[in-house]
């Protein structure tokens, strides 16, 4: 089924040519994620950042994510605000790598490795400053005025696809449960028949 072709979320990956600044890594850049960030126009009306996180959790296995990666994504989402996911803004987390590592209780290298994995899955990219440092500030009303760091716009772009994928996964699970119930019913009927006709036991067990 087409919805299970998770490779459609990931395009060709390229290594950056140069490394500049403290936050530099040999991270791979997902072109699909970069494009999604440029085309970001907000989540659909009535959909929240937590709704799409719920979809990711349901699809963790299908997306090839570990629990650590999903937990980190939840952490990042928690550092955004509702208005960041609306048209005219961007869900960018400008918390530094070092601060993120401290709050997550992991090393900076682990933070960067997790981000690379989420980028390869098409769930984030980076909105970099000239020196690739992460910083930003908000207006008095809480709107992002300027921000450089992790951009979760690609995650928002996956919402419609994830809805379709979750439905397909649920249908598959439902079909499996029906088949399991049918098998159990047949086993029960067989046991009843053997109990009623012990002489047939040798025939069924040959």
Coordinates of N, CA, C and O in Angstrom, one line a residue, residues 15-164:
X15 N 25.7 15.9 2.3 CA 26.6 16.4 3.3 C 26.9 17.8 3.1 O 27.3 18.2 2.0
X16 N 26.9 18.7 4.2 CA 27.3 20.1 4.0 C 28.8 20.2 3.6 O 29.6 19.3 4.1
X17 N 29.2 21.1 2.9 CA 30.5 21.3 2.4 C 31.5 21.8 3.5 O 32.6 21.5 3.5
X18 N 30.9 22.7 4.3 CA 31.8 23.4 5.3 C 31.2 23.3 6.7 O 30.0 23.1 6.8
X19 N 32.0 23.5 7.7 CA 31.5 23.5 9.1 C 31.9 24.8 9.7 O 33.1 25.2 9.7
X20 N 30.9 25.5 10.2 CA 31.2 26.9 10.8 C 30.5 27.0 12.1 O 29.3 26.7 12.2
X21 N 31.2 27.5 13.1 CA 30.5 27.9 14.4 C 30.4 26.7 15.4 O 30.6 25.6 15.0
X22 N 30.0 27.0 16.6 CA 29.9 26.1 17.7 C 28.9 24.9 17.4 O 29.1 23.8 17.8
X23 N 27.8 25.2 16.8 CA 26.8 24.3 16.6 C 27.0 23.4 15.3 O 26.1 22.7 14.9
X24 N 28.1 23.6 14.7 CA 28.4 22.8 13.5 C 28.4 21.3 13.7 O 28.9 20.9 14.7
X25 N 27.8 20.6 12.7 CA 27.9 19.2 12.8 C 28.0 18.7 11.3 O 27.9 19.5 10.4
X26 N 28.2 17.4 11.2 CA 28.3 16.8 9.8 C 26.9 16.4 9.5 O 26.7 15.4 8.8
X27 N 25.9 17.1 10.0 CA 24.5 16.7 9.8 C 24.1 16.6 8.3 O 24.6 17.3 7.5
X28 N 23.2 15.7 8.0 CA 22.7 15.5 6.7 C 21.5 16.4 6.5 O 20.6 16.5 7.4
X29 N 21.3 17.1 5.4 CA 20.2 18.0 5.1 C 19.2 17.3 4.2 O 19.5 16.9 3.1
X30 N 18.0 17.2 4.8 CA 16.9 16.5 4.1 C 16.2 17.6 3.2 O 15.6 18.6 3.7
X31 N 16.3 17.5 1.9 CA 15.8 18.5 1.0 C 14.3 18.6 1.1 O 13.7 19.7 1.0
X32 N 13.6 17.5 1.4 CA 12.1 17.6 1.5 C 11.8 18.4 2.8 O 10.8 19.2 2.7
X33 N 12.5 18.2 3.8 CA 12.3 19.0 5.1 C 12.5 20.5 4.8 O 11.8 21.4 5.3
X34 N 13.6 20.8 4.1 CA 14.0 22.2 3.8 C 12.9 22.8 3.0 O 12.5 24.0 3.2
X35 N 12.3 22.1 2.0 CA 11.3 22.6 1.2 C 10.0 22.9 2.0 O 9.3 23.9 1.8
X36 N 9.7 21.9 2.9 CA 8.5 22.0 3.7 C 8.6 23.3 4.6 O 7.6 24.0 4.8
X37 N 9.8 23.5 5.1 CA 9.9 24.7 6.0 C 9.7 26.0 5.2 O 9.1 26.9 5.7
X38 N 10.2 26.1 3.9 CA 10.0 27.2 3.1 C 8.5 27.5 2.8 O 8.1 28.6 2.6
X39 N 7.8 26.4 2.6 CA 6.4 26.5 2.2 C 5.4 26.5 3.4 O 4.2 26.5 3.2
X40 N 5.9 26.6 4.6 CA 5.1 26.5 5.8 C 4.0 27.6 5.8 O 4.3 28.8 5.7
X41 N 2.8 27.2 6.0 CA 1.7 28.2 6.1 C 0.8 27.9 7.3 O -0.3 28.3 7.4
X42 N 1.3 27.2 8.3 CA 0.6 26.9 9.5 C -0.1 25.6 9.5 O -0.4 25.0 8.5
X43 N -0.5 25.1 10.7 CA -1.3 23.9 10.8 C -2.7 24.1 10.4 O -3.2 25.3 10.4
X44 N -3.4 23.1 9.9 CA -4.8 23.3 9.6 C -5.6 23.9 10.7 O -5.3 23.6 11.9
X45 N -6.7 24.6 10.5 CA -7.5 25.2 11.5 C -8.1 24.0 12.4 O -8.5 23.0 11.9
X46 N -8.0 24.3 13.7 CA -8.5 23.3 14.6 C -7.5 22.2 15.0 O -7.7 21.4 15.9
X47 N -6.3 22.2 14.4 CA -5.2 21.2 14.7 C -4.2 21.9 15.5 O -3.7 23.0 15.2
X48 N -3.8 21.2 16.6 CA -2.7 21.8 17.5 C -1.4 21.0 17.3 O -1.4 19.9 16.7
X49 N -0.4 21.6 17.9 CA 0.9 20.9 17.9 C 0.9 19.6 18.6 O 1.6 18.7 18.2
X50 N 0.0 19.5 19.6 CA -0.1 18.2 20.3 C -0.8 17.2 19.5 O -0.6 16.0 19.7
X51 N -1.7 17.6 18.6 CA -2.4 16.6 17.8 C -1.4 15.9 16.9 O -1.5 14.7 16.7
X52 N -0.5 16.7 16.3 CA 0.5 16.0 15.4 C 1.5 15.2 16.2 O 2.0 14.2 15.7
X53 N 1.8 15.6 17.4 CA 2.7 14.8 18.2 C 2.0 13.4 18.5 O 2.7 12.4 18.5
X54 N 0.7 13.5 18.8 CA -0.1 12.2 19.0 C 0.0 11.3 17.8 O 0.2 10.1 18.0
X55 N 0.0 11.8 16.6 CA 0.1 11.0 15.4 C 1.5 10.4 15.3 O 1.6 9.2 15.0
X56 N 2.5 11.2 15.6 CA 3.9 10.7 15.6 C 4.1 9.5 16.6 O 4.7 8.5 16.2
X57 N 3.5 9.6 17.8 CA 3.6 8.5 18.8 C 2.9 7.3 18.3 O 3.4 6.2 18.5
X58 N 1.8 7.4 17.6 CA 1.1 6.3 17.0 C 1.9 5.6 15.9 O 1.8 4.4 15.7
X59 N 2.7 6.4 15.2 CA 3.4 5.9 14.0 C 4.9 5.7 14.3 O 5.7 5.6 13.4
X60 N 5.3 5.7 15.6 CA 6.7 5.7 15.9 C 7.4 4.5 15.2 O 8.5 4.7 14.6
X61 N 6.8 3.3 15.2 CA 7.4 2.2 14.6 C 7.5 2.4 13.1 O 8.5 2.1 12.4
X62 N 6.4 2.8 12.5 CA 6.4 3.0 11.0 C 7.4 4.1 10.6 O 7.9 4.0 9.4
X63 N 7.6 5.1 11.4 CA 8.5 6.2 11.1 C 10.0 5.8 11.4 O 10.9 6.5 11.0
X64 N 10.2 4.6 12.0 CA 11.5 4.2 12.4 C 12.1 5.0 13.5 O 13.4 5.1 13.5
X65 N 11.3 5.6 14.4 CA 11.8 6.4 15.5 C 12.0 5.6 16.7 O 11.2 4.6 17.0
X66 N 13.0 5.9 17.5 CA 13.2 5.3 18.8 C 12.4 6.1 19.8 O 11.9 7.2 19.6
X67 N 12.2 5.6 21.0 CA 11.4 6.3 22.1 C 12.2 7.5 22.5 O 11.6 8.5 22.8
X68 N 13.5 7.5 22.4 CA 14.4 8.6 22.8 C 14.1 9.7 21.8 O 14.0 10.9 22.2
X69 N 14.1 9.4 20.5 CA 13.9 10.4 19.5 C 12.5 11.0 19.6 O 12.3 12.3 19.4
X70 N 11.5 10.2 19.8 CA 10.1 10.7 20.0 C 10.0 11.6 21.2 O 9.4 12.7 21.2
X71 N 10.7 11.2 22.3 CA 10.7 12.0 23.5 C 11.4 13.4 23.3 O 10.9 14.4 23.8
X72 N 12.4 13.3 22.5 CA 13.1 14.6 22.2 C 12.3 15.5 21.3 O 12.2 16.7 21.6
X73 N 11.5 14.9 20.4 CA 10.6 15.7 19.6 C 9.5 16.4 20.5 O 9.2 17.5 20.3
X74 N 9.0 15.6 21.4 CA 8.0 16.2 22.4 C 8.6 17.3 23.2 O 8.0 18.3 23.4
X75 N 9.9 17.2 23.6 CA 10.6 18.2 24.3 C 10.7 19.5 23.4 O 10.4 20.6 23.9
X76 N 11.0 19.3 22.2 CA 11.1 20.5 21.3 C 9.8 21.2 21.1 O 9.7 22.4 21.1
X77 N 8.8 20.4 20.9 CA 7.4 20.9 20.7 C 7.0 21.7 21.9 O 6.3 22.8 21.8
X78 N 7.4 21.2 23.1 CA 7.0 21.9 24.3 C 7.7 23.3 24.4 O 7.2 24.1 25.2
X79 N 8.7 23.5 23.7 CA 9.4 24.8 23.7 C 8.9 25.8 22.6 O 9.5 26.8 22.4
X80 N 7.8 25.4 22.0 CA 7.2 26.3 21.0 C 5.9 26.8 21.7 O 5.5 26.3 22.7
X81 N 5.2 27.7 21.0 CA 3.9 28.2 21.5 C 2.9 28.0 20.4 O 3.2 27.9 19.2
X82 N 1.6 28.0 20.8 CA 0.6 27.8 19.8 C 0.7 28.7 18.6 O 0.5 28.3 17.4
X83 N 1.0 30.0 18.8 CA 1.0 31.0 17.7 C 2.2 30.7 16.8 O 2.2 31.2 15.6
X84 N 3.2 30.0 17.2 CA 4.3 29.6 16.3 C 3.9 28.7 15.2 O 4.6 28.7 14.2
X85 N 2.8 28.0 15.4 CA 2.3 27.0 14.4 C 1.3 27.6 13.5 O 0.7 26.9 12.7
X86 N 1.1 28.9 13.6 CA 0.1 29.6 12.7 C 0.7 30.3 11.5 O 1.9 30.5 11.5
X87 N -0.2 30.6 10.6 CA 0.3 31.3 9.4 C 1.0 32.6 9.7 O 0.6 33.3 10.6
X88 N 2.1 32.8 9.1 CA 2.9 34.0 9.4 C 4.0 33.9 10.4 O 4.8 34.8 10.6
X89 N 4.1 32.7 11.0 CA 5.1 32.5 12.0 C 5.8 31.1 11.6 O 5.6 30.5 10.6
X90 N 6.7 30.7 12.5 CA 7.4 29.4 12.3 C 7.7 28.8 13.7 O 8.1 29.5 14.6
X91 N 7.5 27.5 13.8 CA 7.8 26.8 15.1 C 9.3 26.5 15.2 O 9.8 25.4 15.0
X92 N 10.0 27.6 15.6 CA 11.5 27.5 15.7 C 11.9 27.5 17.2 O 11.4 28.3 18.0
X93 N 12.7 26.5 17.6 CA 13.2 26.4 18.9 C 14.6 27.0 18.9 O 15.5 26.4 18.3
X94 N 14.8 28.1 19.6 CA 16.2 28.7 19.6 C 17.0 28.4 20.9 O 18.0 29.1 21.1
X95 N 16.5 27.4 21.7 CA 17.3 27.0 22.8 C 18.6 26.4 22.3 O 18.7 25.7 21.4
X96 N 19.7 26.8 23.0 CA 21.0 26.4 22.5 C 21.2 24.9 22.7 O 20.5 24.2 23.5
X97 N 22.2 24.3 21.9 CA 22.4 22.9 22.1 C 22.9 22.5 23.5 O 22.4 21.5 24.0
X98 N 23.7 23.4 24.1 CA 24.2 23.1 25.4 C 23.1 23.1 26.4 O 23.0 22.3 27.3
X99 N 22.2 24.1 26.3 CA 21.1 24.2 27.2 C 20.1 23.1 27.0 O 19.6 22.5 28.0
X100 N 19.9 22.7 25.8 CA 19.0 21.5 25.5 C 19.6 20.2 26.1 O 18.9 19.5 26.7
X101 N 20.9 20.1 26.0 CA 21.6 18.9 26.6 C 21.4 18.8 28.1 O 21.1 17.8 28.6
X102 N 21.6 20.0 28.7 CA 21.4 20.0 30.2 C 20.0 19.7 30.6 O 19.8 18.9 31.5
X103 N 19.0 20.3 29.9 CA 17.6 20.0 30.3 C 17.2 18.6 30.0 O 16.4 18.0 30.7
X104 N 17.8 18.0 29.0 CA 17.5 16.6 28.6 C 18.3 15.6 29.3 O 18.0 14.4 29.3
X105 N 19.3 16.0 30.0 CA 20.2 15.1 30.7 C 21.0 14.2 29.8 O 21.3 13.1 30.1
X106 N 21.4 14.8 28.7 CA 22.3 14.0 27.7 C 23.4 14.9 27.3 O 23.5 16.1 27.7
X107 N 24.3 14.4 26.5 CA 25.4 15.1 26.0 C 25.0 16.0 24.7 O 24.0 15.7 24.1
X108 N 25.8 17.0 24.4 CA 25.5 17.8 23.2 C 25.6 17.0 22.0 O 24.8 17.1 21.0
X109 N 26.5 16.0 21.9 CA 26.6 15.1 20.8 C 25.4 14.3 20.6 O 24.9 14.1 19.5
X110 N 24.8 13.8 21.7 CA 23.6 13.1 21.6 C 22.4 14.0 21.1 O 21.6 13.5 20.3
X111 N 22.4 15.2 21.5 CA 21.3 16.1 21.0 C 21.4 16.2 19.5 O 20.4 16.2 18.8
X112 N 22.7 16.5 19.0 CA 22.9 16.6 17.6 C 22.6 15.4 16.8 O 22.0 15.4 15.7
X113 N 22.9 14.2 17.4 CA 22.6 13.0 16.7 C 21.1 12.7 16.6 O 20.6 12.2 15.6
X114 N 20.4 13.0 17.7 CA 19.0 12.9 17.7 C 18.3 13.8 16.6 O 17.4 13.4 15.9
X115 N 18.8 15.0 16.6 CA 18.3 16.0 15.6 C 18.5 15.5 14.2 O 17.7 15.6 13.3
X116 N 19.7 14.9 13.9 CA 20.0 14.4 12.6 C 19.0 13.3 12.2 O 18.5 13.3 11.1
X117 N 18.7 12.4 13.2 CA 17.8 11.3 12.9 C 16.4 11.9 12.6 O 15.7 11.4 11.7
X118 N 16.0 12.9 13.4 CA 14.7 13.5 13.1 C 14.6 14.2 11.8 O 13.6 14.3 11.1
X119 N 15.8 14.8 11.4 CA 15.8 15.4 10.1 C 15.7 14.4 9.0 O 15.0 14.6 8.0
X120 N 16.4 13.3 9.1 CA 16.4 12.2 8.1 C 14.9 11.7 8.0 O 14.5 11.2 6.9
X121 N 14.2 11.7 9.1 CA 12.8 11.2 9.1 C 11.9 12.3 8.5 O 10.7 12.1 8.4
X122 N 12.4 13.5 8.2 CA 11.6 14.5 7.6 C 10.8 15.3 8.6 O 9.8 16.0 8.2
X123 N 11.2 15.3 9.9 CA 10.4 16.0 10.9 C 10.9 17.3 11.3 O 10.2 18.1 12.0
X124 N 12.1 17.7 11.0 CA 12.7 19.0 11.3 C 13.8 19.3 10.4 O 14.3 18.5 9.6
X125 N 14.1 20.6 10.4 CA 15.3 21.1 9.7 C 15.9 22.2 10.6 O 15.5 22.3 11.8
X126 N 16.8 23.0 10.1 CA 17.4 24.0 10.9 C 17.2 25.4 10.2 O 17.5 25.5 9.0
X127 N 16.9 26.4 11.0 CA 16.9 27.8 10.4 C 18.1 28.4 11.0 O 18.1 28.8 12.2
X128 N 19.2 28.5 10.3 CA 20.5 28.9 10.8 C 20.7 30.4 10.7 O 20.3 31.0 9.7
X129 N 21.4 30.9 11.7 CA 22.0 32.2 11.6 C 23.3 32.1 10.8 O 23.7 31.1 10.4
X130 N 23.9 33.3 10.6 CA 25.2 33.3 9.8 C 26.3 32.4 10.4 O 27.0 31.8 9.6
X131 N 26.3 32.3 11.7 CA 27.4 31.5 12.4 C 26.8 30.2 12.9 O 27.5 29.6 13.7
X132 N 25.6 29.9 12.6 CA 24.9 28.7 13.0 C 24.7 28.6 14.5 O 24.5 27.5 15.1
X133 N 24.6 29.8 15.2 CA 24.3 29.8 16.6 C 22.8 30.0 16.8 O 22.1 30.6 15.9
X134 N 22.3 29.4 17.9 CA 20.8 29.4 18.1 C 20.5 30.6 19.1 O 21.0 30.6 20.2
X135 N 19.6 31.4 18.6 CA 19.2 32.5 19.5 C 17.9 33.1 18.9 O 17.5 32.9 17.8
X136 N 17.2 33.9 19.7 CA 15.9 34.5 19.3 C 15.3 35.3 20.4 O 15.7 35.3 21.5
X137 N 14.2 36.0 20.0 CA 13.5 36.7 21.0 C 12.0 36.9 20.6 O 11.7 36.8 19.4
X138 N 11.2 37.1 21.5 CA 9.7 37.3 21.3 C 9.3 38.7 21.6 O 9.9 39.4 22.4
X139 N 8.1 39.1 21.1 CA 7.6 40.4 21.4 C 6.8 40.3 22.7 O 6.7 39.2 23.3
X140 N 6.3 41.4 23.2 CA 5.6 41.4 24.5 C 4.4 40.5 24.4 O 4.0 40.0 25.5
X141 N 3.8 40.3 23.2 CA 2.7 39.4 23.1 C 3.0 37.9 22.9 O 2.2 37.1 22.9
X142 N 4.3 37.7 22.9 CA 4.8 36.3 22.8 C 5.1 35.8 21.4 O 5.5 34.6 21.2
X143 N 4.9 36.7 20.4 CA 5.2 36.3 19.0 C 6.7 36.2 18.8 O 7.4 37.1 19.3
X144 N 7.1 35.3 17.9 CA 8.5 35.3 17.5 C 8.8 36.5 16.7 O 8.2 36.7 15.6
X145 N 9.8 37.2 17.1 CA 10.3 38.4 16.3 C 11.4 37.9 15.4 O 11.5 38.2 14.2
X146 N 12.3 37.2 16.0 CA 13.5 36.6 15.3 C 13.9 35.4 16.0 O 13.9 35.3 17.2
X147 N 14.2 34.3 15.2 CA 14.6 33.1 15.9 C 15.5 32.2 14.9 O 15.2 32.2 13.7
X148 N 16.5 31.7 15.5 CA 17.4 30.8 14.7 C 17.6 29.5 15.5 O 18.0 29.6 16.7
X149 N 17.4 28.4 14.9 CA 17.6 27.1 15.6 C 16.9 26.0 14.9 O 16.9 25.9 13.7
X150 N 16.3 25.1 15.7 CA 15.6 23.9 15.1 C 14.2 24.4 14.6 O 13.4 25.0 15.3
X151 N 13.9 24.0 13.4 CA 12.6 24.4 12.8 C 11.7 23.2 12.6 O 12.1 22.2 11.9
X152 N 10.5 23.2 13.3 CA 9.6 22.1 13.2 C 8.5 22.2 12.1 O 7.6 21.4 12.1
X153 N 8.7 23.2 11.2 CA 7.8 23.3 10.1 C 7.6 22.1 9.3 O 6.5 21.7 8.9
X154 N 8.7 21.3 9.1 CA 8.5 20.0 8.3 C 7.5 19.1 9.0 O 6.8 18.3 8.3
X155 N 7.5 19.1 10.3 CA 6.6 18.2 11.1 C 5.2 18.6 10.8 O 4.3 17.7 10.5
X156 N 4.9 19.9 10.7 CA 3.5 20.4 10.4 C 3.1 19.9 9.0 O 2.0 19.6 8.8
X157 N 4.1 20.0 8.1 CA 3.8 19.6 6.7 C 3.4 18.1 6.6 O 2.8 17.7 5.6
X158 N 3.7 17.3 7.6 CA 3.5 15.9 7.5 C 2.1 15.5 8.1 O 1.7 14.4 8.0
X159 N 1.3 16.5 8.6 CA 0.1 16.2 9.2 C -0.9 15.4 8.4 O -1.4 14.4 8.8
X160 N -1.2 15.9 7.2 CA -2.1 15.2 6.3 C -1.7 13.7 6.0 O -2.5 12.8 6.1
X161 N -0.4 13.6 5.7 CA 0.1 12.3 5.4 C 0.0 11.3 6.6 O -0.3 10.2 6.5
X162 N 0.3 11.9 7.8 CA 0.3 11.1 9.0 C -1.1 10.6 9.3 O -1.4 9.5 9.8
X163 N -2.1 11.5 9.0 CA -3.5 11.1 9.2 C -3.9 9.9 8.4 O -4.5 9.0 8.8
X164 N -3.4 10.0 7.1 CA -3.7 8.8 6.2 C -3.0 7.6 6.7 O -3.6 6.5 6.7

